mmCIF file of C-alpha atoms in Angstrom:
data_model
loop_
_atom_site.group_PDB
_atom_site.id
_atom_site.type_symbol
_atom_site.label_atom_id
_atom_site.label_comp_id
_atom_site.label_asym_id
_atom_site.label_seq_id
_atom_site.Cartn_x
_atom_site.Cartn_y
_atom_site.Cartn_z
ATOM 1 C CA UNK H 1361 279.244 -52.281 27.088
ATOM 2 C CA UNK H 1362 281.344 -52.863 24.009
ATOM 3 C CA UNK H 1363 280.102 -51.217 20.808
ATOM 4 C CA UNK H 1364 281.164 -51.982 17.241
ATOM 5 C CA UNK H 1365 283.229 -49.140 15.759
ATOM 6 C CA UNK H 1366 281.457 -46.868 13.305
ATOM 7 C CA UNK H 1367 282.833 -47.537 9.801
ATOM 8 C CA UNK H 1368 280.361 -45.761 7.473
ATOM 9 C CA UNK H 1369 280.619 -42.102 6.539
ATOM 10 C CA UNK H 1370 277.880 -39.757 7.823
ATOM 11 C CA UNK H 1371 277.214 -38.567 4.251
ATOM 12 C CA UNK H 1372 276.419 -42.050 3.027
ATOM 13 C CA UNK H 1373 274.221 -42.710 6.092
ATOM 14 C CA UNK H 1374 272.226 -39.602 5.198
ATOM 15 C CA UNK H 1375 271.918 -40.601 1.529
ATOM 16 C CA UNK H 1376 270.849 -44.146 2.521
ATOM 17 C CA UNK H 1377 268.179 -42.827 4.874
ATOM 18 C CA UNK H 1378 267.000 -40.354 2.227
ATOM 19 C CA UNK H 1379 266.821 -43.032 -0.469
ATOM 20 C CA UNK H 1380 265.064 -45.494 1.871
ATOM 21 C CA UNK H 1381 262.501 -42.863 2.809
ATOM 22 C CA UNK H 1382 261.858 -42.074 -0.839
ATOM 23 C CA UNK H 1383 261.318 -45.749 -1.684
ATOM 24 C CA UNK H 1384 258.974 -46.262 1.279
ATOM 25 C CA UNK H 1385 257.032 -43.147 0.327
ATOM 26 C CA UNK H 1386 256.689 -44.425 -3.208
ATOM 27 C CA UNK H 1387 255.478 -47.834 -2.011
ATOM 28 C CA UNK H 1388 252.874 -46.210 0.259
ATOM 29 C CA UNK H 1389 251.751 -43.868 -2.509
ATOM 30 C CA UNK H 1390 251.390 -46.787 -4.897
ATOM 31 C CA UNK H 1391 248.324 -47.972 -3.007
ATOM 32 C CA UNK H 1392 246.668 -44.568 -3.337
ATOM 33 C CA UNK H 1393 247.706 -43.735 -6.897
ATOM 34 C CA UNK H 1394 246.889 -46.398 -9.449
ATOM 35 C CA UNK H 1395 250.065 -46.520 -11.518
ATOM 36 C CA UNK H 1396 249.734 -47.550 -15.115
ATOM 37 C CA UNK H 1397 251.467 -50.790 -16.074
ATOM 38 C CA UNK H 1398 254.831 -50.611 -17.793
ATOM 39 C CA UNK H 1399 257.657 -48.162 -17.484
ATOM 40 C CA UNK H 1400 257.341 -44.695 -15.980
ATOM 41 C CA UNK H 1401 257.007 -42.105 -18.750
ATOM 42 C CA UNK H 1402 259.564 -39.332 -18.303
ATOM 43 C CA UNK H 1403 260.174 -36.119 -20.242
ATOM 44 C CA UNK H 1404 263.700 -34.775 -19.723
ATOM 45 C CA UNK H 1405 263.733 -31.052 -20.462
ATOM 46 C CA UNK H 1406 267.477 -30.428 -20.574
ATOM 47 C CA UNK H 1407 269.244 -28.742 -23.483
ATOM 48 C CA UNK H 1408 272.687 -29.350 -21.948
ATOM 49 C CA UNK H 1409 272.206 -33.114 -21.546
ATOM 50 C CA UNK H 1410 273.316 -35.963 -23.802
ATOM 51 C CA UNK H 1411 269.900 -37.585 -24.212
ATOM 52 C CA UNK H 1412 271.217 -40.576 -26.170
ATOM 53 C CA UNK H 1413 273.642 -41.383 -23.355
ATOM 54 C CA UNK H 1414 270.861 -41.004 -20.774
ATOM 55 C CA UNK H 1415 268.688 -43.436 -22.719
ATOM 56 C CA UNK H 1416 271.405 -46.105 -22.668
ATOM 57 C CA UNK H 1417 272.309 -45.571 -18.999
ATOM 58 C CA UNK H 1418 268.746 -45.272 -17.620
ATOM 59 C CA UNK H 1419 266.719 -47.929 -19.464
ATOM 60 C CA UNK H 1420 264.240 -48.427 -16.617
ATOM 61 C CA UNK H 1421 262.094 -45.437 -17.691
ATOM 62 C CA UNK H 1422 260.325 -44.598 -20.945
ATOM 63 C CA UNK H 1423 261.645 -41.271 -22.260
ATOM 64 C CA UNK H 1424 258.942 -39.423 -24.198
ATOM 65 C CA UNK H 1425 259.355 -36.312 -26.371
ATOM 66 C CA UNK H 1426 256.139 -34.575 -25.301
ATOM 67 C CA UNK H 1427 255.813 -33.307 -21.696
ATOM 68 C CA UNK H 1428 252.039 -33.715 -21.881
ATOM 69 C CA UNK H 1429 252.505 -37.473 -22.260
ATOM 70 C CA UNK H 1430 254.876 -37.788 -19.303
ATOM 71 C CA UNK H 1431 254.188 -38.945 -15.763
ATOM 72 C CA UNK H 1432 257.326 -37.147 -14.607
ATOM 73 C CA UNK H 1433 258.643 -33.894 -16.096
ATOM 74 C CA UNK H 1434 262.322 -33.330 -15.312
ATOM 75 C CA UNK H 1435 263.059 -29.641 -15.771
ATOM 76 C CA UNK H 1436 266.757 -28.744 -15.815
ATOM 77 C CA UNK H 1437 268.208 -25.282 -15.433
ATOM 78 C CA UNK H 1438 271.816 -24.066 -15.261
ATOM 79 C CA UNK H 1439 273.630 -21.270 -13.498
ATOM 80 C CA UNK H 1440 277.337 -20.420 -13.164
ATOM 81 C CA UNK H 1441 279.094 -21.129 -9.873
ATOM 82 C CA UNK H 1442 281.650 -19.037 -8.088
ATOM 83 C CA UNK H 1443 284.440 -21.438 -9.066
ATOM 84 C CA UNK H 1444 283.741 -20.972 -12.765
ATOM 85 C CA UNK H 1445 281.753 -24.167 -13.143
ATOM 86 C CA UNK H 1446 278.066 -24.829 -13.719
ATOM 87 C CA UNK H 1447 275.328 -25.823 -11.317
ATOM 88 C CA UNK H 1448 272.502 -27.892 -12.810
ATOM 89 C CA UNK H 1449 269.194 -27.923 -10.960
ATOM 90 C CA UNK H 1450 266.831 -30.792 -11.755
ATOM 91 C CA UNK H 1451 263.214 -30.278 -10.743
ATOM 92 C CA UNK H 1452 261.272 -33.579 -10.767
ATOM 93 C CA UNK H 1453 257.617 -32.651 -11.290
ATOM 94 C CA UNK H 1454 255.046 -35.413 -10.910
ATOM 95 C CA UNK H 1455 252.013 -35.612 -13.179
ATOM 96 C CA UNK H 1456 248.907 -37.821 -13.526
ATOM 97 C CA UNK H 1457 249.048 -40.256 -10.594
ATOM 98 C CA UNK H 1458 252.094 -38.454 -9.236
ATOM 99 C CA UNK H 1459 250.533 -34.972 -9.351
ATOM 100 C CA UNK H 1460 251.670 -32.924 -6.349
ATOM 101 C CA UNK H 1461 254.819 -34.995 -5.888
ATOM 102 C CA UNK H 1462 258.021 -33.096 -6.611
ATOM 103 C CA UNK H 1463 261.683 -32.996 -5.693
ATOM 104 C CA UNK H 1464 264.791 -30.987 -6.551
ATOM 105 C CA UNK H 1465 268.329 -32.273 -6.907
ATOM 106 C CA UNK H 1466 271.501 -30.537 -8.023
ATOM 107 C CA UNK H 1467 274.711 -31.479 -9.766
ATOM 108 C CA UNK H 1468 277.825 -29.386 -10.237
ATOM 109 C CA UNK H 1469 280.189 -29.397 -13.172
ATOM 110 C CA UNK H 1470 283.685 -28.271 -12.272
ATOM 111 C CA UNK H 1471 285.499 -26.095 -14.827
ATOM 112 C CA UNK H 1472 287.974 -28.895 -15.577
ATOM 113 C CA UNK H 1473 285.373 -31.666 -15.998
ATOM 114 C CA UNK H 1474 285.348 -33.461 -19.356
ATOM 115 C CA UNK H 1475 282.198 -34.321 -21.313
ATOM 116 C CA UNK H 1476 282.340 -37.865 -19.924
ATOM 117 C CA UNK H 1477 282.473 -36.664 -16.326
ATOM 118 C CA UNK H 1478 279.680 -34.158 -16.907
ATOM 119 C CA UNK H 1479 277.217 -36.585 -18.460
ATOM 120 C CA UNK H 1480 278.050 -39.207 -15.802
ATOM 121 C CA UNK H 1481 277.129 -36.643 -13.121
ATOM 122 C CA UNK H 1482 273.827 -35.936 -14.889
ATOM 123 C CA UNK H 1483 272.947 -39.639 -15.081
ATOM 124 C CA UNK H 1484 273.864 -40.196 -11.436
ATOM 125 C CA UNK H 1485 271.615 -37.325 -10.339
ATOM 126 C CA UNK H 1486 268.735 -38.414 -12.560
ATOM 127 C CA UNK H 1487 268.867 -41.964 -11.153
ATOM 128 C CA UNK H 1488 268.603 -40.642 -7.588
ATOM 129 C CA UNK H 1489 265.670 -38.419 -8.477
ATOM 130 C CA UNK H 1490 263.748 -40.982 -10.527
ATOM 131 C CA UNK H 1491 263.945 -43.919 -8.072
ATOM 132 C CA UNK H 1492 260.838 -42.791 -6.141
ATOM 133 C CA UNK H 1493 258.813 -42.782 -9.369
ATOM 134 C CA UNK H 1494 260.074 -46.230 -10.415
ATOM 135 C CA UNK H 1495 259.621 -48.085 -7.119
ATOM 136 C CA UNK H 1496 255.981 -48.918 -7.883
ATOM 137 C CA UNK H 1497 256.559 -50.120 -11.443
ATOM 138 C CA UNK H 1498 257.500 -53.561 -12.795
ATOM 139 C CA UNK H 1499 261.013 -52.244 -13.431
ATOM 140 C CA UNK H 1500 261.663 -52.023 -9.670
ATOM 141 C CA UNK H 1501 262.382 -55.755 -9.382
ATOM 142 C CA UNK H 1502 265.400 -55.350 -11.682
ATOM 143 C CA UNK H 1503 266.937 -52.413 -9.835
ATOM 144 C CA UNK H 1504 269.645 -52.924 -7.270
ATOM 145 C CA UNK H 1505 272.720 -50.796 -7.788
ATOM 146 C CA UNK H 1506 272.450 -51.235 -11.569
ATOM 147 C CA UNK H 1507 269.531 -52.132 -13.814
ATOM 148 C CA UNK H 1508 269.701 -55.524 -15.513
ATOM 149 C CA UNK H 1509 266.628 -55.346 -17.767
ATOM 150 C CA UNK H 1510 266.377 -53.912 -21.278
ATOM 151 C CA UNK H 1511 263.099 -52.065 -20.827
ATOM 152 C CA UNK H 1512 262.008 -52.859 -24.388
ATOM 153 C CA UNK H 1513 259.202 -55.262 -23.443
ATOM 154 C CA UNK H 1514 257.377 -52.649 -21.395
ATOM 155 C CA UNK H 1515 257.480 -49.811 -23.932
ATOM 156 C CA UNK H 1516 254.254 -47.838 -24.042
ATOM 157 C CA UNK H 1517 251.906 -48.130 -26.996
ATOM 158 C CA UNK H 1518 252.690 -45.499 -29.630
ATOM 159 C CA UNK H 1519 249.926 -44.514 -32.097
ATOM 160 C CA UNK H 1520 252.513 -42.644 -34.203
ATOM 161 C CA UNK H 1521 254.597 -45.825 -34.608
ATOM 162 C CA UNK H 1522 257.803 -43.917 -33.783
ATOM 163 C CA UNK H 1523 257.292 -41.270 -36.483
ATOM 164 C CA UNK H 1524 258.339 -37.719 -35.581
ATOM 165 C CA UNK H 1525 257.530 -34.675 -37.750
ATOM 166 C CA UNK H 1526 259.092 -31.227 -37.554
ATOM 167 C CA UNK H 1527 258.111 -28.059 -39.407
ATOM 168 C CA UNK H 1528 260.161 -24.876 -39.292
ATOM 169 C CA UNK H 1529 259.704 -21.431 -40.847
ATOM 170 C CA UNK H 1530 262.119 -18.572 -40.163
ATOM 171 C CA UNK H 1531 262.350 -15.088 -41.592
ATOM 172 C CA UNK H 1532 264.735 -12.230 -40.944
ATOM 173 C CA UNK H 1533 264.913 -8.605 -42.014
ATOM 174 C CA UNK H 1534 267.581 -5.980 -41.427
ATOM 175 C CA UNK H 1535 268.521 -2.684 -43.002
ATOM 176 C CA UNK H 1536 269.993 0.763 -42.959
ATOM 177 C CA UNK H 1537 270.139 3.613 -45.454
ATOM 178 C CA UNK H 1538 272.566 1.928 -47.878
ATOM 179 C CA UNK H 1539 271.798 -1.728 -47.248
ATOM 180 C CA UNK H 1540 268.687 -3.878 -46.868
ATOM 181 C CA UNK H 1541 268.433 -7.629 -46.369
ATOM 182 C CA UNK H 1542 265.565 -10.127 -46.299
ATOM 183 C CA UNK H 1543 265.802 -13.889 -45.829
ATOM 184 C CA UNK H 1544 263.293 -16.716 -45.628
ATOM 185 C CA UNK H 1545 263.985 -20.297 -44.586
ATOM 186 C CA UNK H 1546 261.495 -23.156 -44.376
ATOM 187 C CA UNK H 1547 261.981 -26.851 -43.725
ATOM 188 C CA UNK H 1548 259.959 -29.999 -43.143
ATOM 189 C CA UNK H 1549 261.323 -33.252 -41.771
ATOM 190 C CA UNK H 1550 259.967 -36.681 -40.872
ATOM 191 C CA UNK H 1551 261.897 -39.429 -39.168
ATOM 192 C CA UNK H 1552 261.305 -42.877 -37.770
ATOM 193 C CA UNK H 1553 264.088 -44.351 -35.671
ATOM 194 C CA UNK H 1554 263.801 -47.894 -34.302
ATOM 195 C CA UNK H 1555 266.346 -50.574 -33.489
ATOM 196 C CA UNK H 1556 265.741 -52.544 -36.741
ATOM 197 C CA UNK H 1557 265.786 -49.538 -39.094
ATOM 198 C CA UNK H 1558 265.647 -45.779 -39.408
ATOM 199 C CA UNK H 1559 264.165 -43.381 -41.963
ATOM 200 C CA UNK H 1560 265.011 -39.684 -42.353
ATOM 201 C CA UNK H 1561 263.159 -37.410 -44.790
ATOM 202 C CA UNK H 1562 263.990 -33.702 -45.108
ATOM 203 C CA UNK H 1563 262.947 -30.877 -47.384
ATOM 204 C CA UNK H 1564 264.021 -27.225 -47.345
ATOM 205 C CA UNK H 1565 263.677 -23.872 -49.111
ATOM 206 C CA UNK H 1566 266.095 -20.968 -48.545
ATOM 207 C CA UNK H 1567 265.764 -17.512 -50.092
ATOM 208 C CA UNK H 1568 267.948 -14.439 -49.589
ATOM 209 C CA UNK H 1569 267.632 -10.948 -51.065
ATOM 210 C CA UNK H 1570 270.121 -8.121 -50.387
ATOM 211 C CA UNK H 1571 270.147 -4.589 -51.810
ATOM 212 C CA UNK H 1572 273.044 -2.152 -51.680
ATOM 213 C CA UNK H 1573 273.093 1.552 -52.616
ATOM 214 C CA UNK H 1574 276.461 2.664 -54.035
ATOM 215 C CA UNK H 1575 277.754 5.733 -55.847
ATOM 216 C CA UNK H 1576 277.405 3.846 -59.139
ATOM 217 C CA UNK H 1577 273.846 2.686 -58.454
ATOM 218 C CA UNK H 1578 271.916 -0.120 -56.785
ATOM 219 C CA UNK H 1579 273.307 -3.644 -56.458
ATOM 220 C CA UNK H 1580 270.951 -6.530 -55.761
ATOM 221 C CA UNK H 1581 271.973 -10.034 -54.667
ATOM 222 C CA UNK H 1582 269.440 -12.884 -54.747
ATOM 223 C CA UNK H 1583 270.223 -16.472 -53.729
ATOM 224 C CA UNK H 1584 267.914 -19.476 -53.859
ATOM 225 C CA UNK H 1585 268.430 -22.986 -52.603
ATOM 226 C CA UNK H 1586 265.854 -25.748 -52.276
ATOM 227 C CA UNK H 1587 266.051 -29.474 -52.040
ATOM 228 C CA UNK H 1588 265.118 -32.740 -50.372
ATOM 229 C CA UNK H 1589 266.997 -35.603 -48.754
ATOM 230 C CA UNK H 1590 265.970 -39.189 -47.987
ATOM 231 C CA UNK H 1591 267.778 -41.883 -46.010
ATOM 232 C CA UNK H 1592 266.817 -45.446 -45.174
ATOM 233 C CA UNK H 1593 269.092 -47.677 -43.063
ATOM 234 C CA UNK H 1594 268.610 -51.319 -42.074
ATOM 235 C CA UNK H 1595 270.373 -52.770 -39.035
ATOM 236 C CA UNK H 1596 272.379 -55.922 -39.746
ATOM 237 C CA UNK H 1597 273.677 -56.794 -36.307
ATOM 238 C CA UNK H 1598 275.989 -55.035 -33.876
ATOM 239 C CA UNK H 1599 278.580 -54.015 -36.484
ATOM 240 C CA UNK H 1600 276.923 -53.820 -39.931
ATOM 241 C CA UNK H 1601 274.185 -51.759 -41.550
ATOM 242 C CA UNK H 1602 273.047 -51.133 -45.113
ATOM 243 C CA UNK H 1603 270.710 -48.715 -46.777
ATOM 244 C CA UNK H 1604 270.069 -46.176 -49.495
ATOM 245 C CA UNK H 1605 270.100 -42.400 -49.739
ATOM 246 C CA UNK H 1606 269.068 -39.779 -52.249
ATOM 247 C CA UNK H 1607 269.021 -36.002 -52.739
ATOM 248 C CA UNK H 1608 267.296 -33.420 -54.917
ATOM 249 C CA UNK H 1609 268.759 -29.926 -55.071
ATOM 250 C CA UNK H 1610 268.494 -26.667 -56.999
ATOM 251 C CA UNK H 1611 270.938 -23.891 -56.150
ATOM 252 C CA UNK H 1612 271.913 -20.571 -57.681
ATOM 253 C CA UNK H 1613 275.190 -20.691 -55.738
ATOM 254 C CA UNK H 1614 276.266 -23.971 -57.369
ATOM 255 C CA UNK H 1615 274.882 -23.196 -60.850
ATOM 256 C CA UNK H 1616 272.443 -26.062 -60.462
ATOM 257 C CA UNK H 1617 269.000 -26.035 -62.039
ATOM 258 C CA UNK H 1618 268.402 -29.572 -60.742
ATOM 259 C CA UNK H 1619 270.735 -32.144 -59.251
ATOM 260 C CA UNK H 1620 269.564 -35.687 -58.508
ATOM 261 C CA UNK H 1621 271.743 -38.200 -56.641
ATOM 262 C CA UNK H 1622 270.768 -41.635 -55.347
ATOM 263 C CA UNK H 1623 272.415 -44.916 -54.497
ATOM 264 C CA UNK H 1624 273.082 -47.694 -51.968
ATOM 265 C CA UNK H 1625 275.531 -47.612 -49.072
ATOM 266 C CA UNK H 1626 276.954 -50.013 -46.488
ATOM 267 C CA UNK H 1627 278.583 -49.294 -43.137
ATOM 268 C CA UNK H 1628 280.788 -51.234 -40.713
ATOM 269 C CA UNK H 1629 281.471 -50.106 -37.139
ATOM 270 C CA UNK H 1630 284.568 -51.590 -35.508
ATOM 271 C CA UNK H 1631 282.901 -51.154 -32.115
ATOM 272 C CA UNK H 1632 279.412 -52.513 -31.396
ATOM 273 C CA UNK H 1633 276.669 -50.001 -32.149
ATOM 274 C CA UNK H 1634 275.492 -50.412 -28.551
ATOM 275 C CA UNK H 1635 278.651 -48.517 -27.512
ATOM 276 C CA UNK H 1636 277.959 -45.601 -29.855
ATOM 277 C CA UNK H 1637 277.545 -43.073 -27.047
ATOM 278 C CA UNK H 1638 281.144 -43.778 -25.960
ATOM 279 C CA UNK H 1639 283.059 -44.753 -29.099
ATOM 280 C CA UNK H 1640 282.603 -45.288 -32.828
ATOM 281 C CA UNK H 1641 284.934 -46.240 -35.660
ATOM 282 C CA UNK H 1642 282.762 -46.331 -38.765
ATOM 283 C CA UNK H 1643 283.588 -47.177 -42.373
ATOM 284 C CA UNK H 1644 280.864 -45.969 -44.768
ATOM 285 C CA UNK H 1645 280.999 -46.809 -48.478
ATOM 286 C CA UNK H 1646 278.449 -45.676 -51.045
ATOM 287 C CA UNK H 1647 277.840 -45.523 -54.805
ATOM 288 C CA UNK H 1648 275.682 -42.811 -56.399
ATOM 289 C CA UNK H 1649 274.009 -42.141 -59.720
ATOM 290 C CA UNK H 1650 274.048 -38.391 -60.434
ATOM 291 C CA UNK H 1651 271.963 -36.421 -62.922
ATOM 292 C CA UNK H 1652 272.915 -32.749 -63.265
ATOM 293 C CA UNK H 1653 271.020 -29.980 -65.089
ATOM 294 C CA UNK H 1654 272.970 -26.718 -65.002
ATOM 295 C CA UNK H 1655 271.661 -23.138 -65.047
ATOM 296 C CA UNK H 1656 274.530 -21.992 -67.278
ATOM 297 C CA UNK H 1657 276.969 -23.878 -69.495
ATOM 298 C CA UNK H 1658 279.881 -25.160 -67.435
ATOM 299 C CA UNK H 1659 283.643 -24.835 -67.954
ATOM 300 C CA UNK H 1660 283.459 -28.325 -69.517
ATOM 301 C CA UNK H 1661 280.854 -27.081 -72.033
ATOM 302 C CA UNK H 1662 278.023 -29.048 -70.423
ATOM 303 C CA UNK H 1663 274.445 -28.038 -69.792
ATOM 304 C CA UNK H 1664 273.535 -31.458 -68.408
ATOM 305 C CA UNK H 1665 275.268 -34.767 -67.691
ATOM 306 C CA UNK H 1666 274.660 -38.121 -65.988
ATOM 307 C CA UNK H 1667 277.534 -39.572 -63.941
ATOM 308 C CA UNK H 1668 278.399 -42.157 -61.304
ATOM 309 C CA UNK H 1669 280.607 -41.622 -58.280
ATOM 310 C CA UNK H 1670 281.583 -43.537 -55.171
ATOM 311 C CA UNK H 1671 282.851 -42.470 -51.759
ATOM 312 C CA UNK H 1672 284.436 -43.854 -48.592
ATOM 313 C CA UNK H 1673 284.190 -42.154 -45.201
ATOM 314 C CA UNK H 1674 286.138 -43.234 -42.109
ATOM 315 C CA UNK H 1675 284.999 -41.614 -38.838
ATOM 316 C CA UNK H 1676 286.336 -42.005 -35.308
ATOM 317 C CA UNK H 1677 284.407 -40.637 -32.325
ATOM 318 C CA UNK H 1678 285.342 -41.125 -28.683
ATOM 319 C CA UNK H 1679 284.209 -39.647 -25.370
ATOM 320 C CA UNK H 1680 286.380 -40.544 -22.401
ATOM 321 C CA UNK H 1681 287.471 -39.049 -19.087
ATOM 322 C CA UNK H 1682 290.354 -37.265 -20.794
ATOM 323 C CA UNK H 1683 288.017 -35.475 -23.182
ATOM 324 C CA UNK H 1684 286.447 -36.115 -26.558
ATOM 325 C CA UNK H 1685 287.718 -36.606 -30.090
ATOM 326 C CA UNK H 1686 286.275 -36.645 -33.582
ATOM 327 C CA UNK H 1687 288.331 -37.531 -36.666
ATOM 328 C CA UNK H 1688 286.970 -37.998 -40.174
ATOM 329 C CA UNK H 1689 288.507 -38.777 -43.561
ATOM 330 C CA UNK H 1690 286.300 -38.726 -46.648
ATOM 331 C CA UNK H 1691 287.309 -39.413 -50.229
ATOM 332 C CA UNK H 1692 285.275 -39.582 -53.434
ATOM 333 C CA UNK H 1693 285.721 -39.509 -57.198
ATOM 334 C CA UNK H 1694 283.644 -39.836 -60.355
ATOM 335 C CA UNK H 1695 283.877 -43.226 -62.008
ATOM 336 C CA UNK H 1696 284.309 -41.819 -65.523
ATOM 337 C CA UNK H 1697 287.451 -39.893 -64.462
ATOM 338 C CA UNK H 1698 289.421 -40.697 -61.309
ATOM 339 C CA UNK H 1699 291.067 -37.262 -61.500
ATOM 340 C CA UNK H 1700 287.707 -35.639 -60.703
ATOM 341 C CA UNK H 1701 287.961 -36.264 -56.973
ATOM 342 C CA UNK H 1702 287.608 -34.746 -53.529
ATOM 343 C CA UNK H 1703 289.451 -35.492 -50.287
ATOM 344 C CA UNK H 1704 288.407 -33.988 -46.952
ATOM 345 C CA UNK H 1705 289.891 -34.313 -43.452
ATOM 346 C CA UNK H 1706 288.258 -33.054 -40.232
ATOM 347 C CA UNK H 1707 289.552 -33.155 -36.650
ATOM 348 C CA UNK H 1708 287.842 -31.873 -33.508
ATOM 349 C CA UNK H 1709 289.608 -32.504 -30.195
ATOM 350 C CA UNK H 1710 288.755 -31.396 -26.659
ATOM 351 C CA UNK H 1711 291.498 -32.451 -24.231
ATOM 352 C CA UNK H 1712 292.078 -31.980 -20.513
ATOM 353 C CA UNK H 1713 295.835 -31.524 -20.306
ATOM 354 C CA UNK H 1714 296.024 -30.845 -16.598
ATOM 355 C CA UNK H 1715 293.684 -30.014 -13.749
ATOM 356 C CA UNK H 1716 292.080 -26.763 -14.808
ATOM 357 C CA UNK H 1717 293.918 -26.659 -18.167
ATOM 358 C CA UNK H 1718 292.042 -27.705 -21.293
ATOM 359 C CA UNK H 1719 292.766 -27.485 -25.003
ATOM 360 C CA UNK H 1720 290.320 -27.326 -27.912
ATOM 361 C CA UNK H 1721 291.515 -27.974 -31.469
ATOM 362 C CA UNK H 1722 289.460 -27.891 -34.643
ATOM 363 C CA UNK H 1723 290.678 -28.186 -38.198
ATOM 364 C CA UNK H 1724 289.160 -29.139 -41.517
ATOM 365 C CA UNK H 1725 290.591 -29.055 -44.990
ATOM 366 C CA UNK H 1726 289.876 -30.471 -48.415
ATOM 367 C CA UNK H 1727 291.561 -30.974 -51.737
ATOM 368 C CA UNK H 1728 289.039 -30.079 -54.445
ATOM 369 C CA UNK H 1729 289.156 -31.540 -57.961
ATOM 370 C CA UNK H 1730 285.465 -32.138 -58.705
ATOM 371 C CA UNK H 1731 283.885 -28.736 -59.423
ATOM 372 C CA UNK H 1732 282.061 -29.812 -62.556
ATOM 373 C CA UNK H 1733 279.324 -27.217 -62.020
ATOM 374 C CA UNK H 1734 281.378 -24.019 -62.417
ATOM 375 C CA UNK H 1735 279.840 -21.720 -65.078
ATOM 376 C CA UNK H 1736 281.883 -21.161 -68.189
ATOM 377 C CA UNK H 1737 281.535 -17.386 -67.977
ATOM 378 C CA UNK H 1738 283.043 -17.292 -64.496
ATOM 379 C CA UNK H 1739 281.865 -15.134 -61.612
ATOM 380 C CA UNK H 1740 281.411 -11.364 -61.770
ATOM 381 C CA UNK H 1741 283.039 -9.030 -59.273
ATOM 382 C CA UNK H 1742 279.683 -8.538 -57.589
ATOM 383 C CA UNK H 1743 279.135 -12.301 -57.253
ATOM 384 C CA UNK H 1744 282.602 -12.701 -55.743
ATOM 385 C CA UNK H 1745 282.231 -9.881 -53.215
ATOM 386 C CA UNK H 1746 278.673 -10.842 -52.245
ATOM 387 C CA UNK H 1747 279.465 -14.589 -52.221
ATOM 388 C CA UNK H 1748 276.602 -15.346 -54.576
ATOM 389 C CA UNK H 1749 278.484 -17.978 -56.578
ATOM 390 C CA UNK H 1750 280.930 -20.779 -55.890
ATOM 391 C CA UNK H 1751 284.494 -19.993 -57.004
ATOM 392 C CA UNK H 1752 287.075 -22.222 -58.613
ATOM 393 C CA UNK H 1753 289.516 -23.535 -56.027
ATOM 394 C CA UNK H 1754 291.874 -26.453 -55.453
ATOM 395 C CA UNK H 1755 291.588 -26.465 -51.676
ATOM 396 C CA UNK H 1756 289.618 -25.204 -48.676
ATOM 397 C CA UNK H 1757 290.546 -25.033 -45.005
ATOM 398 C CA UNK H 1758 289.286 -23.820 -41.632
ATOM 399 C CA UNK H 1759 290.904 -24.122 -38.229
ATOM 400 C CA UNK H 1760 290.744 -22.846 -34.654
ATOM 401 C CA UNK H 1761 292.703 -23.318 -31.425
ATOM 402 C CA UNK H 1762 291.481 -22.578 -27.916
ATOM 403 C CA UNK H 1763 293.215 -22.848 -24.550
ATOM 404 C CA UNK H 1764 291.635 -22.233 -21.162
ATOM 405 C CA UNK H 1765 292.993 -22.431 -17.628
ATOM 406 C CA UNK H 1766 290.934 -22.165 -14.450
ATOM 407 C CA UNK H 1767 292.543 -22.086 -11.007
ATOM 408 C CA UNK H 1768 291.632 -21.147 -7.463
ATOM 409 C CA UNK H 1769 288.897 -22.545 -5.236
ATOM 410 C CA UNK H 1770 287.222 -25.741 -6.413
ATOM 411 C CA UNK H 1771 284.761 -25.810 -3.492
ATOM 412 C CA UNK H 1772 282.792 -22.633 -4.278
ATOM 413 C CA UNK H 1773 279.467 -23.909 -5.654
ATOM 414 C CA UNK H 1774 277.477 -20.890 -4.518
ATOM 415 C CA UNK H 1775 275.112 -19.444 -7.125
ATOM 416 C CA UNK H 1776 274.627 -15.672 -7.071
ATOM 417 C CA UNK H 1777 272.521 -14.428 -10.031
ATOM 418 C CA UNK H 1778 272.589 -10.702 -9.039
ATOM 419 C CA UNK H 1779 273.404 -8.351 -11.929
ATOM 420 C CA UNK H 1780 273.369 -11.382 -14.253
ATOM 421 C CA UNK H 1781 275.994 -14.044 -14.911
#
């Protein structure tokens, strides 16, 4: 008897059988577990994942921020591999109608993988693990190899109307015989991010107190900084957006009793905003009204002043197979005097030069001509040494270079946690 030659790979036969079994199991379970209408609610508990990229690549589930509201909790953990890479273990834990249903899948990041390759591996693994929980939902009809729906129509009802609130309080204390330090930081934020618009509101209070015992006596350094920030942005299509922003700030470091800044802004992205997880080239222009009340008289003999400024920021962000890049150029000046200006450049590059060889470059620098707040009396030696006050300068810079090379076996994905990593 003549038989057709076998053309498929055994690995793909196994994956096909495994995926088919998972789908059939989900269809059988659908009759026993009454699934709620709409998209499957999923909480992805993964600090190493690019959640924005996952949202764009897996639109057939509803990602929630609270595990108690999820039907599926995806718990991700990481461990180093013998080849110098990272093994990610994804535990898919069913809840509500899926209680008792679980699965575990793994993905491996090689040492030479770029950010693009790593997040693609995460998405690929998540899709395989989530298919059993999606098969009984309305989204299943749109899933073949890729998902053609948007998922927006089936979004779950949200009593918070997309508002998210975060409170944070942190304190620290350290000391020894000749030095004691206490710090307190508190913040409150509220945000609402939707496709038509977004709102960010933030407030903070920072306090630091240091005491030093020297041969000449005790030195005490106290710094205070508090403020608030508000941003509202309206979407105007795939390339344009407009909004307004404002800040309130009081700072001992910047000689500021109260600084108020507010004004409109407009932004254009050369690439569509829908591609923001892969690439962005944004041009942001804004105008601000500024009201300054100083703690001490400034070098320009001012205790208060009201000024206007404007700024332009050009930012390029890209994540590709070769690595990732971030470049930014920001310039601003006060309208009453163009010579009171500031120019800042930032570059952050992560490049894969060769298999196993990667390069990381970071550099930022600025030309400073707008320090209107400097106190007329200058800074004392104590303030300079303890960094309690901003100093007059015409420039700032910061840079770093890193090079890494990994070679040897690329097939050793064994995890051995003994004696730690």
